[in-house]
Amino acid sequence: MSRQPSSPTLLTGIGELVTFDPQHDGPLGLVRDAALLTVDGRIEWTGPASRAPRGDADREVDAGGAAVIPGFVDSHTHLVFGGDRSAEFEARMAGQPYSAGGIRSTVAATRAASDDELRNRLTRFTAELRAQGTTTFEVKSGYGLTVADEERALRVAGEVTTETTFLGAHVVPAEYADDAAAYVDLVVGPMLDACAPHARWIDVFCETGAFDPEQSRRILTAGAARGLGVRVHASQLGPGEGILLAVELDAAAVDHCTYLTDTDVEALAASGTVAGLLPGVEFSTRRPYPDARRLLDAGVRVALASDCNPGSSFTSSLAFCIAVAVRDMGMTVAEALRAATLGGAESLRRDDVGHLRRGARADYVVLDAPSYVHLAYRPGVPLVAQTVIGGA
Ligand code: NIG
Ligand code: FE
């Protein structure tokens, strides 16, 4: 995975190419026996290898019949943290329930960690994501919950991604347990002042045990007034008002969506808000999966994301999420692949990633498989042969 700028390169011998380009076949924009030309880190041409513009390339690389897909776009992670919660996971698998309160133990460990500890860990996660085919990813703060610790998390996150999210409203920290209102004042005041310059997005965990709809509205509105895009965590542990709040505020994404009313689904379908589904959470908390079929049939745009975090979902593998979504959430393989690529891009309101149309960033994955279907057909198998970012 070298990151040098590349000369015009023709990747040929692609057994199956997924582009999401409407000029090619079906909803995936599929091309068989395909080639792909990249110039200056962008997609210049895709199509059948027999018609490839060979003269425009300085070099030709043979994919040997492999499938090629757009790089995964992971629209939801919490990768700046200290500590370890494997004991909590072990206890949960032995019957303990998951609760939002576990976040506080990671908060204590994150505050105690040095900048370099957080940075080194994030660097390792970045390599882990890339090795699994993720080429764009969002990172949230939310395990600092002081002005300095939240600002630090976003500064560190900004070293590896432009998709940084201020989640000071992840949970009310222990020192404010008796005065949540004072904590909300801190979040919309000095914390937002310190964090807004380092963030593209603002997010709130709108759930029983975290922030109620009124607190959430105040926090999200304050962030939006500072130019941050809106994202929401909602309906993870039970139904609530977070979905309708997200739609009302034109959030780019509302994530979890495990417990939805018909009104929620109708509102999402009529909105510009993407529903983010996070199967790693239900897997790792042993709870019912969200009903992706219901959302897709209603016309809701769906993203699949890892929610990689030490508490509820410590996987960074979108291939794993695809396999679960297909096996247990009613998605076809094609829908799940779309949700983990183009759907993630829509969730981040990005049009330059998540697809391989002309002009897109040349972010793609060569699979060690003849078809994208193997992502679900071969669960748990490392199928990413090569991750290419910006054509390099
Ligand atoms: O997305 N829902 C809130 N936040 C995380 C959980 C974080 C934790 O348990 O540490 C989530 O699942
Ligand atoms: Fe999350």
CSV table of C-alpha atoms and ligand atoms in Angstrom, one decimal:
chain,number,residue,atom,x,y,z
A,1,MET,CA,0.0,0.0,0.0
A,2,SER,CA,2.4,2.6,-1.1
A,3,ARG,CA,1.1,6.2,-1.3
A,4,GLN,CA,3.3,7.7,-3.9
A,5,PRO,CA,1.5,9.6,-6.7
A,6,SER,CA,0.9,7.3,-9.7
A,7,SER,CA,1.4,7.7,-13.4
A,8,PRO,CA,-1.6,6.8,-15.6
A,9,THR,CA,-2.2,3.2,-14.9
A,10,LEU,CA,-4.4,0.6,-16.5
A,11,LEU,CA,-5.6,-2.2,-14.2
A,12,THR,CA,-6.8,-4.9,-16.5
A,13,GLY,CA,-7.7,-8.6,-16.2
A,14,ILE,CA,-10.5,-7.7,-13.7
A,15,GLY,CA,-12.9,-10.6,-13.5
A,16,GLU,CA,-15.7,-8.5,-12.1
A,17,LEU,CA,-15.7,-4.7,-11.5
A,18,VAL,CA,-18.2,-2.9,-9.3
A,19,THR,CA,-18.4,0.7,-10.3
A,20,PHE,CA,-21.9,2.0,-9.3
A,21,ASP,CA,-21.7,3.8,-12.6
A,22,PRO,CA,-25.2,3.9,-14.3
A,23,GLN,CA,-23.6,3.6,-17.7
A,24,HIS,CA,-22.7,0.0,-16.8
A,25,ASP,CA,-24.9,-3.0,-15.8
A,26,GLY,CA,-27.5,-3.1,-13.1
A,27,PRO,CA,-27.5,-1.4,-9.7
A,28,LEU,CA,-23.9,-2.2,-9.1
A,29,GLY,CA,-22.7,-0.8,-12.4
A,30,LEU,CA,-21.0,-4.2,-13.0
A,31,VAL,CA,-18.5,-4.9,-15.7
A,32,ARG,CA,-17.1,-8.4,-16.4
A,33,ASP,CA,-13.6,-8.9,-17.9
A,34,ALA,CA,-13.0,-5.3,-17.1
A,35,ALA,CA,-10.3,-2.7,-17.0
A,36,LEU,CA,-9.9,0.6,-15.1
A,37,LEU,CA,-7.7,3.5,-16.0
A,38,THR,CA,-6.5,5.9,-13.2
A,39,VAL,CA,-4.8,9.2,-13.9
A,40,ASP,CA,-3.6,11.6,-11.1
A,41,GLY,CA,-5.2,9.6,-8.4
A,42,ARG,CA,-8.7,9.7,-10.1
A,43,ILE,CA,-10.8,7.3,-12.1
A,44,GLU,CA,-10.5,8.2,-15.7
A,45,TRP,CA,-12.2,5.3,-17.5
A,46,THR,CA,-13.8,1.9,-16.7
A,47,GLY,CA,-15.3,-0.7,-19.1
A,48,PRO,CA,-14.6,-3.9,-20.8
A,49,ALA,CA,-10.9,-4.7,-21.1
A,50,SER,CA,-11.3,-5.3,-24.8
A,51,ARG,CA,-12.1,-1.6,-25.2
A,52,ALA,CA,-9.6,-0.2,-22.8
A,53,PRO,CA,-7.8,3.0,-23.9
A,54,ARG,CA,-4.3,1.3,-23.7
A,55,GLY,CA,-2.5,4.2,-25.4
A,56,ASP,CA,-3.4,6.5,-22.4
A,57,ALA,CA,-1.6,4.4,-19.8
A,58,ASP,CA,2.1,4.5,-18.9
A,59,ARG,CA,1.8,1.1,-17.3
A,60,GLU,CA,-0.5,-1.9,-17.2
A,61,VAL,CA,-1.2,-4.1,-14.3
A,62,ASP,CA,-3.0,-7.5,-14.6
A,63,ALA,CA,-5.5,-8.3,-11.8
A,64,GLY,CA,-5.5,-12.0,-12.8
A,65,GLY,CA,-9.3,-12.3,-12.9
A,66,ALA,CA,-9.9,-10.9,-9.4
A,67,ALA,CA,-13.0,-8.9,-8.5
A,68,VAL,CA,-12.4,-5.2,-7.9
A,69,ILE,CA,-14.8,-3.0,-5.8
A,70,PRO,CA,-14.8,0.6,-4.5
A,71,GLY,CA,-12.9,1.0,-1.2
A,72,PHE,CA,-15.2,0.6,1.8
A,73,VAL,CA,-16.4,3.9,3.4
A,74,ASP,CA,-16.8,3.4,7.1
A,75,SER,CA,-19.1,6.2,8.3
A,76,HIS,CA,-19.0,5.5,12.0
A,77,THR,CA,-16.1,4.7,14.3
A,78,HIS,CA,-14.8,5.6,17.7
A,79,LEU,CA,-11.1,5.0,17.4
A,80,VAL,CA,-9.5,7.4,19.8
A,81,PHE,CA,-9.6,5.7,23.2
A,82,GLY,CA,-7.5,4.1,25.9
A,83,GLY,CA,-8.0,1.0,27.9
A,84,ASP,CA,-9.6,-2.4,27.2
A,85,ARG,CA,-13.1,-3.7,27.8
A,86,SER,CA,-12.6,-7.4,27.0
A,87,ALA,CA,-13.7,-8.4,30.5
A,88,GLU,CA,-17.0,-6.5,29.9
A,89,PHE,CA,-17.5,-8.4,26.6
A,90,GLU,CA,-16.7,-11.7,28.3
A,91,ALA,CA,-19.2,-11.0,31.1
A,92,ARG,CA,-21.8,-10.0,28.5
A,93,MET,CA,-21.4,-13.2,26.6
A,94,ALA,CA,-22.0,-14.9,30.0
A,95,GLY,CA,-25.3,-13.1,30.3
A,96,GLN,CA,-24.7,-9.5,31.6
A,97,PRO,CA,-26.7,-6.9,29.6
A,98,TYR,CA,-25.1,-4.1,27.6
A,99,SER,CA,-25.7,-0.5,29.0
A,100,ALA,CA,-24.6,2.9,27.8
A,101,GLY,CA,-22.8,3.3,31.2
A,102,GLY,CA,-19.8,1.2,30.1
A,103,ILE,CA,-18.6,4.2,28.1
A,104,ARG,CA,-17.5,5.8,31.4
A,105,SER,CA,-14.8,3.2,32.0
A,106,THR,CA,-13.3,4.0,28.6
A,107,VAL,CA,-13.5,7.7,29.4
A,108,ALA,CA,-11.3,7.2,32.5
A,109,ALA,CA,-8.7,5.2,30.5
A,110,THR,CA,-8.7,7.7,27.7
A,111,ARG,CA,-8.1,10.6,30.0
A,112,ALA,CA,-5.2,8.8,31.6
A,113,ALA,CA,-3.6,8.0,28.2
A,114,SER,CA,-0.8,10.2,26.7
A,115,ASP,CA,-1.2,11.9,23.3
A,116,ASP,CA,1.3,9.4,21.9
A,117,GLU,CA,-0.6,6.4,23.2
A,118,LEU,CA,-3.8,7.6,21.6
A,119,ARG,CA,-1.9,8.5,18.4
A,120,ASN,CA,-0.1,5.2,18.1
A,121,ARG,CA,-3.2,3.2,18.7
A,122,LEU,CA,-5.1,5.2,16.0
A,123,THR,CA,-2.2,4.7,13.6
A,124,ARG,CA,-2.5,0.9,14.1
A,125,PHE,CA,-6.3,1.1,13.6
A,126,THR,CA,-5.7,3.0,10.4
A,127,ALA,CA,-3.5,0.3,9.1
A,128,GLU,CA,-6.0,-2.3,10.2
A,129,LEU,CA,-8.8,-0.6,8.4
A,130,ARG,CA,-6.8,-0.2,5.2
A,131,ALA,CA,-5.7,-3.8,5.2
A,132,GLN,CA,-9.4,-4.7,5.3
A,133,GLY,CA,-10.3,-2.5,2.4
A,134,THR,CA,-11.5,0.6,4.1
A,135,THR,CA,-10.3,3.7,2.3
A,136,THR,CA,-12.4,6.5,3.9
A,137,PHE,CA,-13.4,6.5,7.5
A,138,GLU,CA,-15.0,8.8,10.0
A,139,VAL,CA,-13.7,9.0,13.6
A,140,LYS,CA,-15.6,10.4,16.6
A,141,SER,CA,-14.4,11.9,19.8
A,142,GLY,CA,-16.5,11.1,22.9
A,143,TYR,CA,-14.2,9.3,25.3
A,144,GLY,CA,-12.6,12.5,26.7
A,145,LEU,CA,-15.7,14.5,27.9
A,146,THR,CA,-13.6,17.4,29.1
A,147,VAL,CA,-12.8,20.4,27.0
A,148,ALA,CA,-9.1,19.5,26.7
A,149,ASP,CA,-9.7,15.7,26.2
A,150,GLU,CA,-12.3,16.2,23.5
A,151,GLU,CA,-10.2,18.7,21.7
A,152,ARG,CA,-7.2,16.4,21.9
A,153,ALA,CA,-9.2,13.4,20.5
A,154,LEU,CA,-10.3,15.5,17.5
A,155,ARG,CA,-6.8,16.8,16.9
A,156,VAL,CA,-5.4,13.3,16.9
A,157,ALA,CA,-8.3,12.0,14.7
A,158,GLY,CA,-7.6,14.9,12.3
A,159,GLU,CA,-4.2,13.4,11.7
A,160,VAL,CA,-5.7,10.4,9.9
A,161,THR,CA,-9.0,11.6,8.5
A,162,THR,CA,-10.9,14.7,7.4
A,163,GLU,CA,-14.2,13.0,8.7
A,164,THR,CA,-13.9,14.0,12.3
A,165,THR,CA,-17.0,14.1,14.6
A,166,PHE,CA,-17.4,16.0,17.9
A,167,LEU,CA,-19.3,13.6,20.3
A,168,GLY,CA,-18.9,15.5,23.6
A,169,ALA,CA,-22.5,14.3,24.2
A,170,HIS,CA,-21.6,10.6,24.2
A,171,VAL,CA,-22.7,10.2,27.9
A,172,VAL,CA,-22.8,12.4,30.9
A,173,PRO,CA,-19.4,11.9,32.6
A,174,ALA,CA,-19.3,10.7,36.2
A,175,GLU,CA,-18.3,14.1,37.7
A,176,TYR,CA,-21.6,15.6,36.2
A,177,ALA,CA,-23.8,12.6,37.2
A,178,ASP,CA,-25.9,14.8,39.4
A,179,ASP,CA,-26.1,17.8,37.1
A,180,ALA,CA,-26.6,16.7,33.5
A,181,ALA,CA,-27.8,20.2,32.6
A,182,ALA,CA,-24.5,21.7,33.6
A,183,TYR,CA,-22.7,19.2,31.4
A,184,VAL,CA,-24.9,20.1,28.4
A,185,ASP,CA,-24.0,23.8,29.1
A,186,LEU,CA,-20.3,22.8,28.9
A,187,VAL,CA,-20.8,20.9,25.7
A,188,VAL,CA,-22.6,23.7,23.9
A,189,GLY,CA,-20.3,26.4,25.3
A,190,PRO,CA,-16.5,26.0,25.9
A,191,MET,CA,-16.3,22.4,24.6
A,192,LEU,CA,-17.9,23.3,21.3
A,193,ASP,CA,-15.7,26.4,21.1
A,194,ALA,CA,-12.6,24.3,21.5
A,195,CYS,CA,-13.7,21.4,19.3
A,196,ALA,CA,-15.5,23.0,16.3
A,197,PRO,CA,-12.3,24.0,14.6
A,198,HIS,CA,-11.2,20.4,14.5
A,199,ALA,CA,-14.5,18.8,13.6
A,200,ARG,CA,-16.6,18.4,10.4
A,201,TRP,CA,-19.5,16.9,12.2
A,202,ILE,CA,-21.4,17.0,15.5
A,203,ASP,CA,-23.1,13.9,17.0
A,204,VAL,CA,-25.2,13.1,20.0
A,205,PHE,CA,-26.1,9.7,21.7
A,206,CYS,CA,-29.8,10.3,22.0
A,207,GLU,CA,-30.9,7.3,24.1
A,208,THR,CA,-32.2,6.5,27.6
A,209,GLY,CA,-29.1,6.6,29.8
A,210,ALA,CA,-27.4,9.1,27.6
A,211,PHE,CA,-29.1,12.4,26.3
A,212,ASP,CA,-32.8,13.0,26.0
A,213,PRO,CA,-34.4,14.6,22.9
A,214,GLU,CA,-34.4,18.1,24.3
A,215,GLN,CA,-30.8,18.0,25.3
A,216,SER,CA,-29.9,16.4,22.0
A,217,ARG,CA,-31.7,19.1,20.0
A,218,ARG,CA,-29.9,21.8,21.9
A,219,ILE,CA,-26.5,20.3,21.3
A,220,LEU,CA,-27.0,19.5,17.6
A,221,THR,CA,-28.5,22.9,16.9
A,222,ALA,CA,-25.5,24.6,18.6
A,223,GLY,CA,-23.1,22.5,16.5
A,224,ALA,CA,-25.0,23.2,13.3
A,225,ALA,CA,-24.9,26.9,14.1
A,226,ARG,CA,-21.1,26.6,14.1
A,227,GLY,CA,-21.1,25.0,10.7
A,228,LEU,CA,-20.9,21.4,11.7
A,229,GLY,CA,-22.9,18.7,9.9
A,230,VAL,CA,-25.3,16.7,12.0
A,231,ARG,CA,-25.1,13.0,12.8
A,232,VAL,CA,-27.1,11.2,15.5
A,233,HIS,CA,-26.9,7.9,17.5
A,234,ALA,CA,-30.5,6.8,18.1
A,235,SER,CA,-32.8,3.9,18.7
A,236,GLN,CA,-29.9,1.5,19.6
A,237,LEU,CA,-31.4,0.2,22.9
A,238,GLY,CA,-35.1,1.0,22.4
A,239,PRO,CA,-37.4,3.2,20.4
A,240,GLY,CA,-37.1,7.0,21.0
A,241,GLU,CA,-37.5,10.4,19.4
A,242,GLY,CA,-34.0,10.5,18.0
A,243,ILE,CA,-34.9,9.4,14.5
A,244,LEU,CA,-37.5,12.2,14.0
A,245,LEU,CA,-35.1,14.7,15.6
A,246,ALA,CA,-32.4,13.7,13.1
A,247,VAL,CA,-34.8,14.0,10.2
A,248,GLU,CA,-36.1,17.4,11.4
A,249,LEU,CA,-32.5,18.7,11.6
A,250,ASP,CA,-31.6,17.3,8.2
A,251,ALA,CA,-28.9,15.1,9.8
A,252,ALA,CA,-26.6,13.5,7.2
A,253,ALA,CA,-27.0,10.2,9.2
A,254,VAL,CA,-28.8,8.6,12.0
A,255,ASP,CA,-27.1,5.5,13.1
A,256,HIS,CA,-28.1,2.3,14.9
A,257,CYS,CA,-31.9,2.4,13.9
A,258,THR,CA,-32.5,-0.9,15.6
A,259,TYR,CA,-35.9,-0.1,17.1
A,260,LEU,CA,-38.0,1.8,14.6
A,261,THR,CA,-41.7,2.8,14.5
A,262,ASP,CA,-43.5,3.0,11.2
A,263,THR,CA,-43.5,6.8,11.6
A,264,ASP,CA,-39.7,6.7,11.9
A,265,VAL,CA,-39.4,4.6,8.7
A,266,GLU,CA,-41.7,6.9,6.8
A,267,ALA,CA,-39.9,10.0,7.9
A,268,LEU,CA,-36.5,8.5,7.0
A,269,ALA,CA,-37.8,7.6,3.5
A,270,ALA,CA,-39.0,11.1,2.9
A,271,SER,CA,-35.7,12.7,4.2
A,272,GLY,CA,-32.1,13.3,3.1
A,273,THR,CA,-30.9,11.4,6.2
A,274,VAL,CA,-29.1,8.1,5.7
A,275,ALA,CA,-29.9,5.3,8.2
A,276,GLY,CA,-26.6,3.8,9.4
A,277,LEU,CA,-26.8,0.2,10.4
A,278,LEU,CA,-24.1,-1.2,12.7
A,279,PRO,CA,-24.3,-5.0,12.8
A,280,GLY,CA,-21.2,-5.3,14.9
A,281,VAL,CA,-23.1,-3.8,17.8
A,282,GLU,CA,-25.9,-6.3,17.8
A,283,PHE,CA,-23.4,-9.1,17.3
A,284,SER,CA,-21.2,-8.0,20.2
A,285,THR,CA,-24.1,-7.1,22.5
A,286,ARG,CA,-26.2,-10.1,21.5
A,287,ARG,CA,-29.2,-8.1,20.7
A,288,PRO,CA,-31.7,-8.3,17.7
A,289,TYR,CA,-30.3,-7.0,14.4
A,290,PRO,CA,-31.9,-4.0,12.7
A,291,ASP,CA,-34.4,-4.8,9.9
A,292,ALA,CA,-32.6,-3.6,6.8
A,293,ARG,CA,-35.2,-5.1,4.5
A,294,ARG,CA,-37.9,-3.0,6.0
A,295,LEU,CA,-35.9,0.2,5.5
A,296,LEU,CA,-34.8,-0.7,1.9
A,297,ASP,CA,-38.4,-1.7,0.9
A,298,ALA,CA,-39.6,1.7,2.2
A,299,GLY,CA,-37.0,3.5,0.1
A,300,VAL,CA,-34.7,4.6,2.9
A,301,ARG,CA,-31.0,5.0,2.0
A,302,VAL,CA,-28.9,2.7,4.1
A,303,ALA,CA,-25.2,2.7,5.1
A,304,LEU,CA,-23.4,-0.2,6.8
A,305,ALA,CA,-20.6,0.9,9.2
A,306,SER,CA,-18.4,-0.8,11.8
A,307,ASP,CA,-19.0,1.5,14.8
A,308,CYS,CA,-15.6,0.2,15.8
A,309,ASN,CA,-15.3,1.0,19.6
A,310,PRO,CA,-14.1,-0.8,22.6
A,311,GLY,CA,-17.6,-1.3,24.2
A,312,SER,CA,-20.4,-2.3,21.8
A,313,SER,CA,-18.6,-3.4,18.6
A,314,PHE,CA,-14.8,-3.9,18.5
A,315,THR,CA,-14.6,-4.9,14.9
A,316,SER,CA,-13.1,-2.8,12.1
A,317,SER,CA,-14.2,-5.2,9.3
A,318,LEU,CA,-16.8,-4.0,6.9
A,319,ALA,CA,-16.6,-7.4,5.2
A,320,PHE,CA,-17.8,-8.9,8.5
A,321,CYS,CA,-20.6,-6.4,8.6
A,322,ILE,CA,-21.6,-7.3,5.1
A,323,ALA,CA,-21.7,-11.0,5.9
A,324,VAL,CA,-23.9,-10.4,9.0
A,325,ALA,CA,-26.2,-8.0,7.1
A,326,VAL,CA,-26.7,-10.6,4.4
A,327,ARG,CA,-27.1,-13.5,6.7
A,328,ASP,CA,-29.3,-11.8,9.3
A,329,MET,CA,-30.7,-8.4,8.3
A,330,GLY,CA,-32.4,-9.2,5.0
A,331,MET,CA,-30.0,-7.5,2.7
A,332,THR,CA,-28.9,-9.0,-0.7
A,333,VAL,CA,-25.1,-9.1,-1.1
A,334,ALA,CA,-25.4,-6.3,-3.7
A,335,GLU,CA,-27.3,-4.1,-1.3
A,336,ALA,CA,-24.9,-4.8,1.5
A,337,LEU,CA,-21.9,-4.0,-0.7
A,338,ARG,CA,-23.6,-0.8,-1.8
A,339,ALA,CA,-24.3,0.2,1.8
A,340,ALA,CA,-20.7,-0.3,2.9
A,341,THR,CA,-19.3,1.8,0.0
A,342,LEU,CA,-21.7,4.2,-1.7
A,343,GLY,CA,-24.1,4.2,1.3
A,344,GLY,CA,-21.2,5.2,3.6
A,345,ALA,CA,-20.2,8.0,1.2
A,346,GLU,CA,-23.8,9.3,1.2
A,347,SER,CA,-23.8,9.2,4.9
A,348,LEU,CA,-20.8,11.4,4.9
A,349,ARG,CA,-22.2,13.5,2.1
A,350,ARG,CA,-19.3,12.8,-0.1
A,351,ASP,CA,-19.6,12.3,-3.9
A,352,ASP,CA,-15.9,11.6,-4.6
A,353,VAL,CA,-15.7,8.2,-2.9
A,354,GLY,CA,-17.7,5.0,-2.6
A,355,HIS,CA,-18.0,4.5,-6.3
A,356,LEU,CA,-15.7,4.2,-9.4
A,357,ARG,CA,-17.3,6.7,-11.8
A,358,ARG,CA,-15.1,9.0,-13.9
A,359,GLY,CA,-13.6,11.7,-11.6
A,360,ALA,CA,-13.9,9.7,-8.4
A,361,ARG,CA,-10.9,9.2,-6.1
A,362,ALA,CA,-9.1,6.1,-7.3
A,363,ASP,CA,-9.8,4.3,-4.0
A,364,TYR,CA,-10.5,0.6,-4.7
A,365,VAL,CA,-9.9,-2.9,-3.5
A,366,VAL,CA,-8.6,-5.9,-5.3
A,367,LEU,CA,-10.2,-9.0,-3.8
A,368,ASP,CA,-8.6,-12.4,-3.5
A,369,ALA,CA,-11.9,-13.7,-5.0
A,370,PRO,CA,-13.6,-13.8,-8.4
A,371,SER,CA,-16.7,-12.1,-7.2
A,372,TYR,CA,-17.8,-9.5,-4.7
A,373,VAL,CA,-20.3,-12.2,-3.5
A,374,HIS,CA,-17.4,-13.9,-1.7
A,375,LEU,CA,-17.5,-11.1,0.9
A,376,ALA,CA,-20.6,-12.7,2.4
A,377,TYR,CA,-20.0,-16.2,1.1
A,378,ARG,CA,-16.7,-16.6,2.8
A,379,PRO,CA,-17.3,-14.9,6.2
A,380,GLY,CA,-14.2,-14.3,8.3
A,381,VAL,CA,-11.8,-14.9,5.5
A,382,PRO,CA,-9.3,-12.1,4.7
A,383,LEU,CA,-10.2,-11.5,1.0
A,384,VAL,CA,-8.5,-8.1,0.5
A,385,ALA,CA,-5.5,-8.7,-1.7
A,386,GLN,CA,-4.7,-5.0,-2.2
A,387,THR,CA,-6.1,-1.7,-1.1
A,388,VAL,CA,-5.4,1.2,-3.4
A,389,ILE,CA,-5.9,4.8,-2.2
A,390,GLY,CA,-5.7,7.7,-4.6
A,391,GLY,CA,-4.4,5.4,-7.3
A,392,ALA,CA,-1.3,4.4,-5.4
B,1,NIG,O1,-22.1,3.5,19.1
B,1,NIG,N1,-23.9,4.2,21.3
B,1,NIG,C1,-23.0,4.9,21.8
B,1,NIG,N2,-21.7,4.7,21.6
B,1,NIG,C2,-21.1,3.5,21.2
B,1,NIG,C3,-20.8,2.6,22.3
B,1,NIG,C4,-19.7,3.0,23.0
B,1,NIG,C5,-19.2,2.2,24.2
B,1,NIG,O2,-19.9,1.3,24.7
B,1,NIG,O3,-18.1,2.5,24.6
B,1,NIG,C6,-21.9,2.9,20.1
B,1,NIG,O4,-22.4,1.7,20.2
B,2,FE,FE,-21.2,4.8,17.8
